[in-house]
Coordinates of C-alpha atoms in Angstrom, one line a residue:
M1 CA 3.5 -1.8 20.0
L2 CA 3.4 -5.5 19.2
K3 CA 6.0 -7.5 21.2
K4 CA 5.2 -11.1 20.4
L5 CA 3.3 -13.4 18.0
I6 CA 2.9 -17.1 18.8
I7 CA 1.5 -19.2 16.0
K8 CA 0.5 -22.9 16.4
K9 CA -0.6 -25.2 13.6
F10 CA -1.6 -22.3 11.3
T11 CA -1.0 -22.5 7.5
V12 CA 2.6 -23.6 7.0
F13 CA 3.6 -23.2 10.7
T14 CA 3.6 -26.0 13.3
Q15 CA 4.7 -23.6 15.9
A16 CA 6.7 -20.3 15.7
D17 CA 7.4 -17.7 18.4
F18 CA 8.2 -14.2 17.0
E19 CA 9.7 -11.5 19.2
F20 CA 9.4 -8.1 17.4
S21 CA 11.3 -4.9 17.5
P22 CA 9.2 -1.7 18.2
G23 CA 10.7 -0.3 14.9
L24 CA 11.4 -2.2 11.8
N25 CA 10.8 -6.0 11.4
I26 CA 12.1 -7.8 8.3
L27 CA 11.1 -11.2 7.2
V28 CA 13.1 -13.1 4.6
G29 CA 12.8 -16.6 3.2
E30 CA 12.0 -18.7 0.1
N31 CA 8.5 -18.7 -1.5
G32 CA 6.1 -20.8 0.5
T33 CA 7.7 -20.3 3.9
G34 CA 4.9 -18.1 5.3
K35 CA 6.4 -14.6 5.2
S36 CA 3.2 -13.1 3.9
H37 CA 1.1 -15.2 6.2
V38 CA 2.8 -13.7 9.2
L39 CA 2.0 -10.2 7.9
K40 CA -1.6 -11.1 7.2
I41 CA -2.3 -12.8 10.5
I42 CA -1.0 -9.8 12.5
Y43 CA -2.7 -7.3 10.2
A44 CA -6.1 -9.2 10.4
L45 CA -6.2 -9.1 14.2
I46 CA -5.0 -5.5 14.6
A47 CA -7.2 -4.2 11.8
E48 CA -10.3 -5.9 13.3
N49 CA -9.4 -4.7 16.8
N50 CA -9.2 -1.2 15.3
A51 CA -12.5 -1.6 13.4
Q52 CA -14.2 -2.6 16.6
T53 CA -13.5 0.9 18.0
R54 CA -15.8 2.3 15.4
K55 CA -18.5 -0.2 16.4
Q56 CA -18.2 -0.2 20.2
G57 CA -15.8 2.6 21.2
I58 CA -12.7 2.0 23.3
R59 CA -14.5 0.6 26.4
P60 CA -13.7 -2.9 27.9
I61 CA -15.5 -5.7 26.0
S62 CA -18.6 -7.2 27.6
K63 CA -19.2 -10.9 27.6
E64 CA -22.5 -10.2 25.7
S65 CA -20.6 -8.8 22.7
V66 CA -18.1 -11.7 22.3
T67 CA -20.5 -13.7 20.1
G68 CA -20.6 -10.9 17.5
V69 CA -16.9 -10.4 17.8
M70 CA -16.3 -14.1 17.1
V71 CA -18.0 -13.7 13.7
D72 CA -16.1 -10.5 12.9
Y73 CA -12.7 -12.1 13.8
A74 CA -13.4 -15.2 11.7
N75 CA -14.6 -13.1 8.8
K76 CA -11.6 -10.9 8.9
L77 CA -9.1 -13.8 8.9
V78 CA -11.0 -15.6 6.1
N79 CA -11.2 -12.4 4.0
V80 CA -7.6 -11.3 4.5
F81 CA -6.3 -14.7 3.5
R82 CA -9.2 -15.2 0.9
A83 CA -9.7 -18.7 2.3
D84 CA -12.8 -20.8 2.1
S85 CA -13.1 -21.0 5.9
V86 CA -11.0 -20.6 9.1
K87 CA -10.7 -24.4 9.2
S88 CA -8.8 -24.4 5.8
L89 CA -6.2 -22.1 7.4
M90 CA -5.3 -24.6 10.1
R91 CA -2.9 -27.6 10.1
V92 CA -5.2 -30.4 11.0
D93 CA -3.9 -32.7 13.7
K94 CA -6.0 -35.9 14.0
S95 CA -4.3 -36.8 17.2
S96 CA -5.5 -33.7 19.0
S97 CA -8.7 -31.7 19.5
F98 CA -6.6 -28.5 19.1
T99 CA -6.3 -27.5 15.4
G100 CA -4.5 -24.2 15.5
G101 CA -4.4 -20.6 16.7
A102 CA -2.4 -17.5 17.3
Y103 CA -1.6 -15.1 20.2
L104 CA -0.6 -11.4 20.0
S105 CA 1.2 -9.8 22.9
F106 CA 1.5 -6.0 23.1
K107 CA 3.6 -3.6 25.2
D108 CA 0.3 -2.6 26.7
S109 CA -1.3 -5.9 27.8
R110 CA -4.8 -4.5 27.6
F111 CA -4.5 -5.1 23.8
D112 CA -3.4 -8.7 24.0
C113 CA -5.6 -11.0 21.9
S114 CA -5.7 -14.5 20.4
F115 CA -7.9 -17.1 18.7
T116 CA -8.1 -20.8 18.8
H117 CA -9.7 -23.3 16.5
R118 CA -10.7 -26.7 17.9
R119 CA -12.3 -29.9 16.7
P120 CA -14.0 -31.2 19.9
Y121 CA -15.3 -34.3 18.1
E122 CA -15.3 -35.6 14.5
G123 CA -17.0 -33.4 11.9
V124 CA -17.4 -30.4 14.3
T125 CA -15.0 -27.4 14.6
S126 CA -15.2 -24.3 16.8
F127 CA -13.5 -21.0 16.4
T128 CA -13.0 -19.0 19.6
P129 CA -11.5 -15.5 19.8
D130 CA -10.1 -14.1 23.0
P131 CA -10.5 -10.3 22.2
P132 CA -8.4 -7.6 24.0
G133 CA -9.5 -5.9 27.2
E134 CA -9.8 -2.7 25.1
W135 CA -10.0 -2.0 21.4
M136 CA -7.1 -0.3 19.6
P137 CA -7.7 3.1 18.0
V138 CA -4.6 3.1 15.8
T139 CA -3.7 3.6 12.2
V140 CA -2.9 0.4 10.4
A141 CA -2.1 -0.1 6.7
F142 CA -1.2 -3.1 4.5
I143 CA 0.6 -2.5 1.2
P144 CA 0.3 -5.6 -1.1
T145 CA 2.8 -6.6 -3.7
R146 CA 1.0 -4.8 -6.6
E147 CA -0.1 -1.2 -6.8
L148 CA -3.8 -0.4 -6.4
L149 CA -4.2 3.1 -7.9
T150 CA -5.2 1.6 -11.3
I151 CA -7.9 -0.7 -9.9
Y152 CA -9.1 2.0 -7.4
P153 CA -12.1 3.4 -9.5
G154 CA -15.2 1.6 -8.2
F155 CA -13.2 -1.2 -6.5
A156 CA -14.4 -0.6 -3.0
S157 CA -18.1 -0.4 -3.9
L158 CA -17.8 -3.4 -6.1
Y159 CA -16.0 -5.4 -3.4
E160 CA -18.9 -4.6 -1.0
T161 CA -21.5 -6.0 -3.3
R162 CA -19.8 -8.8 -5.3
Y163 CA -17.5 -11.7 -4.5
L164 CA -14.1 -10.8 -5.9
K165 CA -11.1 -13.1 -5.7
F166 CA -9.0 -10.3 -4.1
E167 CA -7.7 -10.4 -0.5
E168 CA -9.4 -7.9 1.8
T169 CA -6.1 -6.1 2.2
Y170 CA -6.8 -4.7 -1.3
Y171 CA -10.2 -3.4 -0.2
D172 CA -8.9 -2.0 3.1
T173 CA -6.1 -0.1 1.4
C174 CA -8.3 1.3 -1.3
L175 CA -10.5 2.7 1.4
L176 CA -7.5 4.4 2.9
L177 CA -6.4 5.8 -0.5
G178 CA -9.7 7.5 -0.9
E179 CA -9.6 9.3 2.5
P180 CA -9.4 13.2 2.5
L181 CA -5.9 14.7 2.4
L182 CA -4.4 15.9 5.7
K183 CA -3.9 19.6 6.0
K184 CA -0.4 19.0 7.4
P185 CA 1.0 15.6 6.1
M186 CA 4.5 14.4 6.6
A187 CA 6.0 16.9 4.1
D188 CA 9.6 15.6 4.3
L189 CA 8.6 12.1 3.3
L190 CA 6.3 13.4 0.5
L191 CA 9.1 15.5 -0.8
I192 CA 11.4 12.4 -1.0
L193 CA 8.8 10.5 -3.0
E194 CA 7.7 13.3 -5.3
S195 CA 11.3 14.1 -6.1
A196 CA 12.0 10.5 -7.0
M197 CA 8.8 10.3 -9.1
N198 CA 9.2 13.8 -10.6
G199 CA 5.5 14.2 -10.0
K200 CA 2.6 14.1 -7.6
T201 CA -0.5 11.9 -7.0
E202 CA -3.9 13.4 -7.5
L203 CA -7.4 11.9 -6.9
D204 CA -10.0 13.5 -9.2
R205 CA -13.6 12.1 -9.4
D206 CA -12.8 8.6 -8.2
R207 CA -9.7 8.3 -10.5
F208 CA -6.0 8.7 -9.7
Y209 CA -3.7 10.7 -11.9
F210 CA 0.0 11.4 -12.0
V211 CA 0.7 15.1 -12.3
T212 CA 4.0 16.4 -13.7
T213 CA 5.2 19.9 -14.5
E214 CA 6.1 18.9 -18.1
Q215 CA 3.2 16.7 -19.1
G216 CA 0.4 17.8 -16.7
K217 CA -2.2 15.3 -15.6
I218 CA -1.5 11.7 -16.8
E219 CA -3.9 8.7 -16.3
M220 CA -2.4 6.5 -13.7
H221 CA -2.5 3.3 -15.9
M222 CA -0.2 5.1 -18.4
V223 CA 2.6 5.4 -15.7
A224 CA 5.3 2.8 -15.1
E225 CA 4.3 0.4 -12.3
G226 CA 7.3 1.3 -10.2
I227 CA 6.3 4.9 -10.2
R228 CA 2.7 3.8 -9.4
K229 CA 3.9 2.0 -6.3
L230 CA 5.7 5.1 -5.0
A231 CA 2.6 7.2 -5.9
M232 CA 0.5 4.8 -3.8
L233 CA 2.8 5.2 -0.8
A234 CA 2.8 9.0 -1.2
Q235 CA -1.0 8.9 -1.2
L236 CA -1.1 6.9 2.0
I237 CA 1.2 9.4 3.7
A238 CA -0.8 12.3 2.3
V239 CA -4.1 11.0 3.8
G240 CA -2.5 10.2 7.2
A241 CA -2.8 6.4 7.0
L242 CA 0.6 6.2 8.6
Q243 CA 0.9 7.9 11.9
K244 CA 3.0 7.7 15.1
G245 CA 2.0 4.7 17.2
G246 CA 0.5 3.0 14.1
Y247 CA 1.4 -0.1 12.0
L248 CA 2.6 -0.6 8.5
F249 CA 2.6 -4.0 6.8
W250 CA 4.4 -4.2 3.3
D251 CA 4.6 -7.3 1.3
E252 CA 7.7 -7.2 -1.0
P253 CA 8.3 -3.5 -1.2
E254 CA 10.9 -4.1 -3.9
A255 CA 8.5 -5.7 -6.4
N256 CA 8.7 -4.1 -9.9
L257 CA 11.2 -1.5 -8.7
N258 CA 14.6 -0.8 -10.1
P259 CA 17.5 -0.3 -7.7
R260 CA 17.2 3.5 -7.8
L261 CA 13.6 3.3 -6.6
I262 CA 14.4 0.6 -4.1
K263 CA 16.8 3.1 -2.5
V264 CA 13.9 5.6 -2.2
V265 CA 11.6 3.0 -0.7
A266 CA 14.3 2.0 1.8
S267 CA 14.8 5.7 2.8
V268 CA 11.0 6.1 3.4
I269 CA 10.8 2.9 5.4
H270 CA 13.8 4.0 7.5
E271 CA 12.2 7.4 8.1
L272 CA 8.8 6.0 9.0
S273 CA 10.5 3.7 11.6
K274 CA 12.1 6.8 13.1
M275 CA 8.6 8.2 13.5
E276 CA 7.6 5.4 15.9
I277 CA 5.6 3.5 13.3
Q278 CA 6.0 -0.2 13.8
I279 CA 6.8 -1.7 10.4
F280 CA 6.7 -5.3 9.1
I281 CA 8.0 -6.1 5.7
A282 CA 8.5 -9.4 3.8
T283 CA 11.3 -9.3 1.1
H284 CA 13.4 -11.3 -1.3
S285 CA 15.7 -8.4 -2.0
L286 CA 19.3 -8.4 -0.8
F287 CA 19.6 -4.9 -2.3
L288 CA 16.8 -3.7 0.0
L289 CA 18.3 -5.4 3.0
R290 CA 21.7 -3.9 2.4
E291 CA 20.3 -0.4 1.7
L292 CA 18.5 -0.5 5.1
E293 CA 21.7 -1.6 6.7
V294 CA 23.5 1.4 5.1
L295 CA 20.9 3.8 6.4
Q296 CA 21.0 2.2 9.9
G297 CA 24.8 2.5 10.0
A298 CA 24.5 6.2 9.2
E299 CA 22.5 6.8 12.4
K300 CA 24.3 8.1 15.5
K301 CA 21.9 6.0 17.6
A302 CA 20.9 2.7 16.1
L303 CA 17.2 2.3 15.4
P304 CA 15.5 -0.8 16.7
Q305 CA 15.4 -3.6 14.1
R306 CA 14.7 -7.3 14.0
Y307 CA 15.3 -9.9 11.3
F308 CA 13.5 -13.2 10.8
A309 CA 14.5 -16.0 8.4
L310 CA 12.0 -18.6 7.5
T311 CA 13.1 -22.0 6.0
K312 CA 11.2 -25.1 5.0
S313 CA 11.6 -28.3 7.1
N314 CA 9.9 -31.6 7.3
G315 CA 7.8 -30.4 10.2
G316 CA 6.7 -27.2 8.4
V317 CA 8.7 -24.0 8.7
E318 CA 11.7 -23.2 11.0
L319 CA 12.3 -19.7 12.3
E320 CA 15.6 -17.9 13.0
Q321 CA 15.6 -14.4 14.4
G322 CA 18.0 -11.7 15.6
D323 CA 18.7 -8.0 15.8
S324 CA 21.0 -8.0 12.7
I325 CA 21.5 -9.9 9.5
E326 CA 24.7 -11.3 11.0
D327 CA 22.6 -13.1 13.7
I328 CA 20.9 -15.2 11.0
N329 CA 22.7 -18.3 10.0
T330 CA 20.3 -19.4 7.2
L331 CA 19.7 -16.5 4.9
V332 CA 18.6 -18.0 1.6
V333 CA 18.4 -14.6 -0.2
L334 CA 22.1 -14.0 0.5
D335 CA 23.1 -17.5 -0.3
E336 CA 21.6 -17.4 -3.8
E337 CA 23.2 -14.0 -4.5
L338 CA 26.6 -15.4 -3.6
L339 CA 26.1 -18.5 -5.6
Q340 CA 25.2 -16.4 -8.6
S341 CA 28.4 -14.4 -8.2
D342 CA 30.4 -17.6 -8.1
R343 CA 28.7 -18.8 -11.3
Y344 CA 29.4 -15.5 -13.0
M345 CA 33.1 -15.5 -11.9
A346 CA 33.4 -19.1 -13.3
L347 CA 32.4 -17.8 -16.7
E348 CA 35.0 -15.1 -16.6
S349 CA 37.8 -17.5 -15.7

């Protein structure tokens, strides 16, 4: 479980110290305040740490292997952000040799890791990772704002051989979507999704289909995007990409969903957090926030949650955080909803 993230001079952040809940973590803020960046930096490091278990096992890391790890870490960050280089992700400070970096602290300190990017002298930069004492064999999934079932056919193999202007989260998630189905998936969650969709997801010869009782097998691109997003989530659950002790990162779960489907997504997010999956979402939706609050309020024992509000400032981005929405003084998504209500009421009067 991730406890803390410290970011220094990275993308829009001058410095930000995040303290996370072991359950659900919700980031809100205007466009350009770095919500997606927070998800991506954590995902990149955890995903790479997990990938290293397949390369090196779970043993402590030897000094001899750090050079190769340095390249892997740098490549993962660059590819997840689809940046030109690690240097382009940093906030350059000409008055200091330190350019930027990030530090992840876990409940189990063996998994703590970080990276720094320095400019020891003009024209030269160095990227230095500090990998964990042991690699992390965990499930980790990143759901981007758009659905991926329609681009799935051939996407992974094409991404491996050609330069595509897609973030590597797309590639990673497509690999997960193509995994074999579990014999015993989380049936209760699948039932919630399949009932909301009135159908099921099926992978047949490298193509996804939506299967209903009335219409049979339908090509996925013929299905409404909101349903496709639920179908993608159902597939990730069916293949076991979301497991106890794992991580889920979801950028704007509400995108292209109507309120009825947002309620379904909120219910699934809530249930996943009860299954000890640490969840990080970035959202603009007050409806989603309120629905999660309603579900939280119905629990006899409150589930761990944490809210983060990001706002622009002259020095970069400012961070507010708390255990409930009420702990956040600057909540832009709520302010705009209220202002719209005031404008609407003015028209009526």
